[in-house]
mmCIF file of C-alpha atoms and ligand atoms in Angstrom:
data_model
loop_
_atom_site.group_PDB
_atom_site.id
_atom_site.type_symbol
_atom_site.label_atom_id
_atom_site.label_comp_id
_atom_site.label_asym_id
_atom_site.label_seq_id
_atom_site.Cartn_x
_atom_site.Cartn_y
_atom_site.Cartn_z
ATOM 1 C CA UNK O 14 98.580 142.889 80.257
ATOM 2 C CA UNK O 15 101.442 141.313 78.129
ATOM 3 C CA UNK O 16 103.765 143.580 80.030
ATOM 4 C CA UNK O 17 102.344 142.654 83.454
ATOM 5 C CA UNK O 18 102.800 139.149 82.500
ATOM 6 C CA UNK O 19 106.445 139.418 81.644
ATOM 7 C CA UNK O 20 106.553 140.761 85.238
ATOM 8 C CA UNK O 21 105.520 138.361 86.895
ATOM 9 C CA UNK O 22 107.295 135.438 85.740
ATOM 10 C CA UNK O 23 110.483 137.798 85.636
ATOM 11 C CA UNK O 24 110.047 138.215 89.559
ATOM 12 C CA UNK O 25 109.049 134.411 89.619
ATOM 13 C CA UNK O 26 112.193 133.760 87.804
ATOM 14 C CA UNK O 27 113.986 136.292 90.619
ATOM 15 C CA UNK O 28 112.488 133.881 93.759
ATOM 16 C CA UNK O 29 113.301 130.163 91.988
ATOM 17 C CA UNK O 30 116.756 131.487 91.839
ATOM 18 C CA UNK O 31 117.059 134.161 94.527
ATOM 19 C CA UNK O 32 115.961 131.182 97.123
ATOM 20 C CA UNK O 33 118.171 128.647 95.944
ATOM 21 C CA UNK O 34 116.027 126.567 94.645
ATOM 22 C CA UNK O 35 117.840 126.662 90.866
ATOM 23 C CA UNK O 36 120.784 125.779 92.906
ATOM 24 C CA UNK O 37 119.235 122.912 95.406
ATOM 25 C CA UNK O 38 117.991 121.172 91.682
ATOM 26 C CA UNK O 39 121.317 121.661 90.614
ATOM 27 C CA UNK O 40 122.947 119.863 93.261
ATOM 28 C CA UNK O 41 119.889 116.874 94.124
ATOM 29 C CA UNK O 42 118.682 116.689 90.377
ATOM 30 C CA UNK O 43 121.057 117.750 87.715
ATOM 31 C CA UNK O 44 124.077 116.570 89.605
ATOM 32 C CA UNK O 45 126.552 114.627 86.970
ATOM 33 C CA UNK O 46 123.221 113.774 84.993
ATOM 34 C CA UNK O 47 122.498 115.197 81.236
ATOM 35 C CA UNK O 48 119.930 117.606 80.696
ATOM 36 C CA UNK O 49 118.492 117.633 77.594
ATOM 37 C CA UNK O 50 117.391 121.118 76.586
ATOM 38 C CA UNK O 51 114.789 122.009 74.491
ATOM 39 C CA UNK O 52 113.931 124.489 72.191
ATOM 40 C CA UNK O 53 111.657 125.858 69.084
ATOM 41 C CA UNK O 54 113.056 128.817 67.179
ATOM 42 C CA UNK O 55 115.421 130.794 69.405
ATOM 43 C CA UNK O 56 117.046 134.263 67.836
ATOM 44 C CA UNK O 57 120.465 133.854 67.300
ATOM 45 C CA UNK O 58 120.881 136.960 70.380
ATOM 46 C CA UNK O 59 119.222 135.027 72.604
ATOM 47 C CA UNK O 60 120.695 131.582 72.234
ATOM 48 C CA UNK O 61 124.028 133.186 72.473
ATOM 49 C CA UNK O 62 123.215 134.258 75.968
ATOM 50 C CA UNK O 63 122.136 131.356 77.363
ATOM 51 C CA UNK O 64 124.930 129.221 76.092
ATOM 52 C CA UNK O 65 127.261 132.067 77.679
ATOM 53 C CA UNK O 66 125.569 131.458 81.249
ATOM 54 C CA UNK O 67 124.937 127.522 80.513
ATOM 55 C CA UNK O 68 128.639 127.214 80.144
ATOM 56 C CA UNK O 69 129.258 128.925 83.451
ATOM 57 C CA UNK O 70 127.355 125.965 85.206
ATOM 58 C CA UNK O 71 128.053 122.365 83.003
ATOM 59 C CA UNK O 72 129.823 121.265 79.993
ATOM 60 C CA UNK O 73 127.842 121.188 76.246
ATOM 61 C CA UNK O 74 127.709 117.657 75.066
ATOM 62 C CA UNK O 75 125.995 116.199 72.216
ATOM 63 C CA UNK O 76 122.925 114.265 72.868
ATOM 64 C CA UNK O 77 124.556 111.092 72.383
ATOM 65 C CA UNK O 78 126.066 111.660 75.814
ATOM 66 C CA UNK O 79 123.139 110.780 77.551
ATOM 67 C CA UNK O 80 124.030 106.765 76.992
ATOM 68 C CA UNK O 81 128.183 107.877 78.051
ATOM 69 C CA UNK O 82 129.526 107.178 81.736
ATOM 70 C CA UNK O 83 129.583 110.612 83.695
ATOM 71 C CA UNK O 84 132.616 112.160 84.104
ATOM 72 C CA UNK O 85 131.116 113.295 87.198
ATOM 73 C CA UNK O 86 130.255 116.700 85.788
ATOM 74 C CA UNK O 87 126.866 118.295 85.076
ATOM 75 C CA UNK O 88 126.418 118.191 81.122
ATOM 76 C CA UNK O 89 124.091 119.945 79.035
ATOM 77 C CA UNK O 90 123.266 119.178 75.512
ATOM 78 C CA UNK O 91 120.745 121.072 72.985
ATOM 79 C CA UNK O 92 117.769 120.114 71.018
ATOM 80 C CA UNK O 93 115.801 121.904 68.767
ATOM 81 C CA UNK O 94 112.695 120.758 67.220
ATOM 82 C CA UNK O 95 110.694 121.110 64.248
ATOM 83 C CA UNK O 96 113.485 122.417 61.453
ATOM 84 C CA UNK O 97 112.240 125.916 61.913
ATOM 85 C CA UNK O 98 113.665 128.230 59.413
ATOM 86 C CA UNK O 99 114.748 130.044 61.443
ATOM 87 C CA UNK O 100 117.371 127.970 62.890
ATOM 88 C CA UNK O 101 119.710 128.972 59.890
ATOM 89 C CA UNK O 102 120.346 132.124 61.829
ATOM 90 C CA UNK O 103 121.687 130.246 64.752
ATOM 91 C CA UNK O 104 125.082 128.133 63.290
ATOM 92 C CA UNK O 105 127.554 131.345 64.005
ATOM 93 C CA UNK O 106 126.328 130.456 67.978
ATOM 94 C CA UNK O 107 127.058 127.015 67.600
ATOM 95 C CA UNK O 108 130.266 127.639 66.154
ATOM 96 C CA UNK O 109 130.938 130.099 68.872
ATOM 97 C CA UNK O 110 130.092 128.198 71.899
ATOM 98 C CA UNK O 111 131.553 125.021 70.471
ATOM 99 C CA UNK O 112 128.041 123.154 70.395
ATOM 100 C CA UNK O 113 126.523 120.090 68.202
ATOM 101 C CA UNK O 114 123.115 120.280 68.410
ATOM 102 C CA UNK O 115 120.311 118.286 67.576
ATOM 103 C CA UNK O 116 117.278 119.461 65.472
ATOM 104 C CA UNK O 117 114.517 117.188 64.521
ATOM 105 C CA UNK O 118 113.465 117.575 61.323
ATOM 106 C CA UNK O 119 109.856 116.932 60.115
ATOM 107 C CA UNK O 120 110.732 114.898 57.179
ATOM 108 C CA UNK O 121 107.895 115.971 54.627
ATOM 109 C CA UNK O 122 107.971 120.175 55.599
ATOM 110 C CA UNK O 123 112.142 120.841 55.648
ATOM 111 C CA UNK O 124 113.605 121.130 52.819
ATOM 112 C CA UNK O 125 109.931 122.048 50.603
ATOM 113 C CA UNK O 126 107.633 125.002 49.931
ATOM 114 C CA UNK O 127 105.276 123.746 53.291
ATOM 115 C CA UNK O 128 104.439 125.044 56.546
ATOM 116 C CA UNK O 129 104.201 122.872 59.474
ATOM 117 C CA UNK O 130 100.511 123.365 60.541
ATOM 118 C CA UNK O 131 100.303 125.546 63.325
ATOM 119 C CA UNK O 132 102.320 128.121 61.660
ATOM 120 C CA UNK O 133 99.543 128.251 58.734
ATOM 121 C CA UNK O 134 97.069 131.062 59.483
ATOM 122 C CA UNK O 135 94.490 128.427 59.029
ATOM 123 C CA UNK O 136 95.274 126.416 62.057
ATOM 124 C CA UNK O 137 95.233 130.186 64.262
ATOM 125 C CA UNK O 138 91.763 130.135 62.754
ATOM 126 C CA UNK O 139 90.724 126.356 63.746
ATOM 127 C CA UNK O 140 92.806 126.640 67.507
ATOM 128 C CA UNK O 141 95.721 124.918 68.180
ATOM 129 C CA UNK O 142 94.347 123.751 71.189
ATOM 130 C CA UNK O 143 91.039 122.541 69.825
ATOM 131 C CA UNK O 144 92.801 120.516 66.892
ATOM 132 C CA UNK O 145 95.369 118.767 69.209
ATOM 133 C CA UNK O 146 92.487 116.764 70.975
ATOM 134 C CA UNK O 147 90.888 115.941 67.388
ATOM 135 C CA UNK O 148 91.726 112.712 66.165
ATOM 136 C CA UNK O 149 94.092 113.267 62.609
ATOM 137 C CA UNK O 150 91.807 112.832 60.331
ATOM 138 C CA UNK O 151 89.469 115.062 62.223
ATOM 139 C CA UNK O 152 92.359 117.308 62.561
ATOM 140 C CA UNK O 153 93.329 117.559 58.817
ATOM 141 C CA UNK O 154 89.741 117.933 57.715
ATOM 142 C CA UNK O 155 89.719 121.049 60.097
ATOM 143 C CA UNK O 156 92.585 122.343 58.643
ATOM 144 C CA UNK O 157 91.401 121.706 55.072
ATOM 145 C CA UNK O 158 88.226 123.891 55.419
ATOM 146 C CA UNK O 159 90.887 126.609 56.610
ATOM 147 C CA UNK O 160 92.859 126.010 53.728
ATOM 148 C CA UNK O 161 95.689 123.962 54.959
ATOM 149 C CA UNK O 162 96.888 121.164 52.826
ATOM 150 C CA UNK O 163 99.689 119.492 54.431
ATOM 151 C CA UNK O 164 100.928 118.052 51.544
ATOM 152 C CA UNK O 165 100.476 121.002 49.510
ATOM 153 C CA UNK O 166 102.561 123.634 48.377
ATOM 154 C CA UNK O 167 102.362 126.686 50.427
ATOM 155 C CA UNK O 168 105.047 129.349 52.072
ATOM 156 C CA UNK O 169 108.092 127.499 53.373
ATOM 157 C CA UNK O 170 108.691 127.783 57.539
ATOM 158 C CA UNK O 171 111.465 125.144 57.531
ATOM 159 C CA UNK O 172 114.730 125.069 56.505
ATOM 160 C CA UNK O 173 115.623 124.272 52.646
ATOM 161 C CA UNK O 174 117.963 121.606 51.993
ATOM 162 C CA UNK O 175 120.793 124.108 51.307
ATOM 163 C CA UNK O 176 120.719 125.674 54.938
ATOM 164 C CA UNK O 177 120.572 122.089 56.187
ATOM 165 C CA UNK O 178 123.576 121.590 54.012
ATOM 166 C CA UNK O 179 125.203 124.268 55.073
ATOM 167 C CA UNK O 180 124.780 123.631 59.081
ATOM 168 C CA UNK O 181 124.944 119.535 58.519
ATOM 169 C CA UNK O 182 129.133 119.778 59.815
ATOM 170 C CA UNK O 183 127.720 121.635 62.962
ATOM 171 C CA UNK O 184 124.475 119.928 63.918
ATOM 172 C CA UNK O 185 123.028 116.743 64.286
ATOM 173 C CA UNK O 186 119.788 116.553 61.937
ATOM 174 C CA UNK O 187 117.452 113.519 63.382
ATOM 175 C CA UNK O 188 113.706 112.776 62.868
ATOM 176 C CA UNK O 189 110.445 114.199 64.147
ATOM 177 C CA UNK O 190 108.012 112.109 62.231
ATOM 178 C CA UNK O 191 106.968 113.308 58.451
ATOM 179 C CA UNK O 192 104.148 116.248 59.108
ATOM 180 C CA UNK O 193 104.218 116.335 63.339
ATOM 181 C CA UNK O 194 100.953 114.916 64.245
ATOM 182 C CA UNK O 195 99.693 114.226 67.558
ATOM 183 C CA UNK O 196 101.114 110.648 67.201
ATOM 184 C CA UNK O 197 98.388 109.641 69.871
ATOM 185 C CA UNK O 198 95.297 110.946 67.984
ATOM 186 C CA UNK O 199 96.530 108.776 64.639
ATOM 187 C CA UNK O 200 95.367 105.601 63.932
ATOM 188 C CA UNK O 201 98.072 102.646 63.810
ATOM 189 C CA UNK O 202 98.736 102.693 60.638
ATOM 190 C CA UNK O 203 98.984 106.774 60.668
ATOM 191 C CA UNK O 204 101.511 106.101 63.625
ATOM 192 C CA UNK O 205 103.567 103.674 61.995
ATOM 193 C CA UNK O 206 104.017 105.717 58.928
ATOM 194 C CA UNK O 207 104.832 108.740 60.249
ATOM 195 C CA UNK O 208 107.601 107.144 62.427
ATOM 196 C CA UNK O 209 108.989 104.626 59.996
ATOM 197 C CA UNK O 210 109.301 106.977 56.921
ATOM 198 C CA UNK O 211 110.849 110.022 58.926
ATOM 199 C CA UNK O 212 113.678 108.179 59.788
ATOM 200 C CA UNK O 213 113.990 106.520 55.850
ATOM 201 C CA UNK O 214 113.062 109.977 54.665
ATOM 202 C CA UNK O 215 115.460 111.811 56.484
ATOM 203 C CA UNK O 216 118.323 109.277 55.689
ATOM 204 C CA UNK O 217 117.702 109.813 52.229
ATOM 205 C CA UNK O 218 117.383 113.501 51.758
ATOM 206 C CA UNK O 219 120.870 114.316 54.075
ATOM 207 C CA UNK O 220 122.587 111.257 53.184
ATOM 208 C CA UNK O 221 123.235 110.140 56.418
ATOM 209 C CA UNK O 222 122.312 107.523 59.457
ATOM 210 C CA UNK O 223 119.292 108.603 61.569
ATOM 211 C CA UNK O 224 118.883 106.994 64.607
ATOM 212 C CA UNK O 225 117.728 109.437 67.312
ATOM 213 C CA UNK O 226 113.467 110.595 67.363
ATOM 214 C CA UNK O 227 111.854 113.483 69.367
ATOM 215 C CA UNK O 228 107.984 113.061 69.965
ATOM 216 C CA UNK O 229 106.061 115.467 68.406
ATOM 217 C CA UNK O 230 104.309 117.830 71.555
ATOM 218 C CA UNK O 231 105.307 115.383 73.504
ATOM 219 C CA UNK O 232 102.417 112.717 73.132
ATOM 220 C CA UNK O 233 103.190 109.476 72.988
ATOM 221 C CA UNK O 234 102.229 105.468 74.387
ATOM 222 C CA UNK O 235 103.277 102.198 74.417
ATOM 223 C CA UNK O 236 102.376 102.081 70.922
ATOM 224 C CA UNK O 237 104.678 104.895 70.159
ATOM 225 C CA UNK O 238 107.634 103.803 72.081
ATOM 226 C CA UNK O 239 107.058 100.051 70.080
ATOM 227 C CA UNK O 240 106.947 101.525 66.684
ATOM 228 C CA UNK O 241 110.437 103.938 67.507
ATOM 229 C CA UNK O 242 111.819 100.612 68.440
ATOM 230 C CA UNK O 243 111.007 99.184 65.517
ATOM 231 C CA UNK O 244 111.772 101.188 62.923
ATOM 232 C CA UNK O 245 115.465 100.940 64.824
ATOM 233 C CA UNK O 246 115.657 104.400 66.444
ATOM 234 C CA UNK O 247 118.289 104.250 69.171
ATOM 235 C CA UNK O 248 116.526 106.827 71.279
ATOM 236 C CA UNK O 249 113.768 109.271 71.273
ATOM 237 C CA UNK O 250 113.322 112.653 73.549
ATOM 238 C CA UNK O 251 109.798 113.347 74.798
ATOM 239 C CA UNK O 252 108.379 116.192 76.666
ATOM 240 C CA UNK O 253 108.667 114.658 80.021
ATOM 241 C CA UNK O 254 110.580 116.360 82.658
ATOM 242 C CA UNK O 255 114.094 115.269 83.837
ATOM 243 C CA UNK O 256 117.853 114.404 83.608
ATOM 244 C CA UNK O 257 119.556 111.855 81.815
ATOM 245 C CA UNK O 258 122.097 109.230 82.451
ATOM 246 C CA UNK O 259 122.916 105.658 81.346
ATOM 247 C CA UNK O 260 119.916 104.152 83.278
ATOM 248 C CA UNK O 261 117.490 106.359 81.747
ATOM 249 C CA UNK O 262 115.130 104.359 78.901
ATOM 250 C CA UNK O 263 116.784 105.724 75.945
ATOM 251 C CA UNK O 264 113.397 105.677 74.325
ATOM 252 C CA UNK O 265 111.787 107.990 77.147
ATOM 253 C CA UNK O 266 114.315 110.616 77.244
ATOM 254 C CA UNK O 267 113.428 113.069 79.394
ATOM 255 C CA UNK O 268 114.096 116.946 78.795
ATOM 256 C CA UNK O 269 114.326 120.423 79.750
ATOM 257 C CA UNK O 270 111.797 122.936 77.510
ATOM 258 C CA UNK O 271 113.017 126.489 77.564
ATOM 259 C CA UNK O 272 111.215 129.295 76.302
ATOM 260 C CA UNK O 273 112.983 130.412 73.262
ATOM 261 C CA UNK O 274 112.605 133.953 74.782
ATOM 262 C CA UNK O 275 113.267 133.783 77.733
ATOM 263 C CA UNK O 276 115.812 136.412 79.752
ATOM 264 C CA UNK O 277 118.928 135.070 80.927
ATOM 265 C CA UNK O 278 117.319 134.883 84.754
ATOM 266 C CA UNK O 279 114.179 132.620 83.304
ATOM 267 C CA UNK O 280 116.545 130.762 81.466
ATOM 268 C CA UNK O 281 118.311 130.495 85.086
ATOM 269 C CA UNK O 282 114.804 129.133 86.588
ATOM 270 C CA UNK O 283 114.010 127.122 83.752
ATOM 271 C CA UNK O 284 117.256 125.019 83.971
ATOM 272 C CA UNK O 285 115.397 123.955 87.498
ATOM 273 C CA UNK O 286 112.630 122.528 85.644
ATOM 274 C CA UNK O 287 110.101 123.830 88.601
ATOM 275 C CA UNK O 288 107.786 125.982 86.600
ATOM 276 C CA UNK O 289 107.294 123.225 83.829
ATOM 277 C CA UNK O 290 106.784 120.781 86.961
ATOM 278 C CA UNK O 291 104.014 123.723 88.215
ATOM 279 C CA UNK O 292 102.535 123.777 84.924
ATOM 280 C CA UNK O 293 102.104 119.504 83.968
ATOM 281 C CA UNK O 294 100.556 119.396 87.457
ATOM 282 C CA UNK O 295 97.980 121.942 87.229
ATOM 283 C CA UNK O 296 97.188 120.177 83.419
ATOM 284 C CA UNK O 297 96.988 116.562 84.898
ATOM 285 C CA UNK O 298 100.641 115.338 84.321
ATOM 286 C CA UNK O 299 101.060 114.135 87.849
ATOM 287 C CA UNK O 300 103.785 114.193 90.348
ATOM 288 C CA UNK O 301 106.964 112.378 88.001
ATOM 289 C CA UNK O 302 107.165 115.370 85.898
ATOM 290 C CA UNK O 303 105.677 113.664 83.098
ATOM 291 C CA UNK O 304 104.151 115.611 80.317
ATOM 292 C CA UNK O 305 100.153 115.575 80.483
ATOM 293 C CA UNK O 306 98.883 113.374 77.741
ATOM 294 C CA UNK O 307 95.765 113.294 75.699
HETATM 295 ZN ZN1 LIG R 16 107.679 119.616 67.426
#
C-alpha cells in the first residue's frame, strides 16, 4: 500500500511537471519573488539533491532577502524547523552548495536531554492529530498519562549546544517558541510566554541577536502576530502558501513545505506549491493558500 502510494504521487509529481504547470508557477508566481522553503529533518543525501536541481532554477539567499529589492531573479532561501538532531548531518551540504540557512530552534528542547512531543512514543500513543485540537493544558495532561513530561529529562531529539556551535558560522539559528505548542490552543498568557522567552532564551544560550520566528504547525491569529511584534521579532514564517517580496507582511511570511523525502521530481512539483494548495483546500484552508487553522 506504502509502495502504491509512492506511485502515485511519483506519477502526480510526473503530470505537475510534465504539463508545465511547475513551469507556468514559475513564471506567474515565483517570478523575481523569494520562496521560502521549508523543511523538518532532511538526510544529508537528499538535501544535497535538491539544492543541486534548486540551483539550476534560482539563486540561494538567506531569509533575510525576503525584505531586499529583487534583482529581478527568482531566489530561494531554506528553513528548517524544530532543531532536529538530525540537522547536524546536514552542514557539509550547506557548505557545499554555499547556503545559510535558517533553523528554528525550540528554545527549551535544543541543546537538553528532551524530546519535542510528537517524537515521544507517548504522543504516537495519544495521536498527534487528536492532541493538536486539545487545548494545552488538555494537551499536556494527555501527554502526561503517556508519560511525557515536557520539561523533563528524557532522550534528546534536538541538537546539543555543541552541534549548534559547531554549525552557528553556517546557519542562521532563530526561534520557534520554547516547547512548540499549538500557539492557538494556549491561553494568553501560555502564548505570550512561549513567544517572548524563545527569543530571550535563544539569545542567551547562542550568544547572539534573534529576531526572525517560525509558527509552530503553522497556527497562528491576530493574537499571535501581536505578541511576535511585541516581543520585537522582525519577521515570522508561517505555514501559509506563497512567495515573498518587500510587500509581503514580514510577520505573515509565507512558505514553501517540502517533504523532507521527497525525489528530486516531487521536489520539482513541490516548488509549484499545487499539491499543498490541493491539500489546505480539501482541509478548509480556502482559496489564498492559507494554511487551515484550528
Ligand atoms: Zn515546528
Amino acid at each position: 500500500m506504502k509502495r502504491f502510494k509512492g506511485l502515485v504521487k511519483e506519477l502526480l509529481a510526473a503530470l505537475v511537471v510534465g504539463s508545465g504547470l511547475a513551469w507556468l508557477t514559475r513564471v506567474a508566481l515565483w517570478r523575481d519573488r523569494v520562496a521560502v522553503l521549508l523543511y523538518h529533518d532532511p538526510d544529508p543525501a537528499t538535501l544535497d539533491r535538491h539544492l543541486t536541481y534548486l540551483k539550476t532554477l534560482c539563486e540561494l539567499v538567506p531569509l533575510t532577502d525576503v525584505s531586499a529589492p529583487s534583482r529581478g531573479r527568482r531566489r530561494a532561501a531554506i528553513t528548517l524547523d524544530d532543531g532536529h538532531a538530525g540537522n547536524a548531518a546536514l552542514l557539509p551540504v550547506f557548505i557545499k552548495h554555499n547556503v545559510r540557512p535558517t533553523i528554528f530552534l525550540c528554545s527549551r528542547i535544543v541543546g537538553r536531554n528532551r524530546s519535542h512531543w510528537w517524537l515521544h512514543p507517548g504522543s504516537l500513543r495519544a495521536g498527534h492529530e487528536q492532541l493538536k485540537q486539545m487545548t494545552n493544558q488538555q494537551r499536556l495532561a494527555a501527554l502526561a498519562a503517556q508519560g511525557y513530561q515536557q520539561d523533563g529529562d528524557d532522550r534528546a531529539t534536538g541538537l546539543s549546544l555543541e552541534q549548534m556551535q559547531a554549525m552557528r558560522a553556517h546557519v542562521d539559528f532563530q526561534a520557534h517558541t520554547r516547547f512548540h505548542p499549538i500557539l492557538t490552543k494556549c491561553s494568553d498568557a501560555e502564548s505570550a510566554t512561549e513567544i517572548i522567552e524563545s527569543r530571550h532564551e535563544i539569545e542567551a544560550m547562542l550568544q547572539q541577536p534573534c529576531e526572525h520566528f517560525a509558527y509552530p504547525n503553522g497556527n497562528y491569529g491576530e493574537r499571535e502576530v501581536e505578541l511576535v511584534r511585541r516581543a520585537g521579532f522582525t519577521s515570522a514564517r508561517t505555514c501559509d502558501i506563497g512567495w515573498c517580496d518587500q510587500r509581503s507582511d514580514p510577520l505573515r511570511l509565507p512558505t514553501i513545505i517540502i517533504d523532507d523525502r521527497a525525489s528530486t521530481l516531487r521536489f520539482a512539483a513541490q516548488l509549484s506549491g499545487v499539491a499543498l494548495f490541493l491539500r489546505y483546500l480539501k482541509a478548509g484552508g480556502g482559496w489564498r493558500g492559507r494554511f487551515p487553522q484550528f
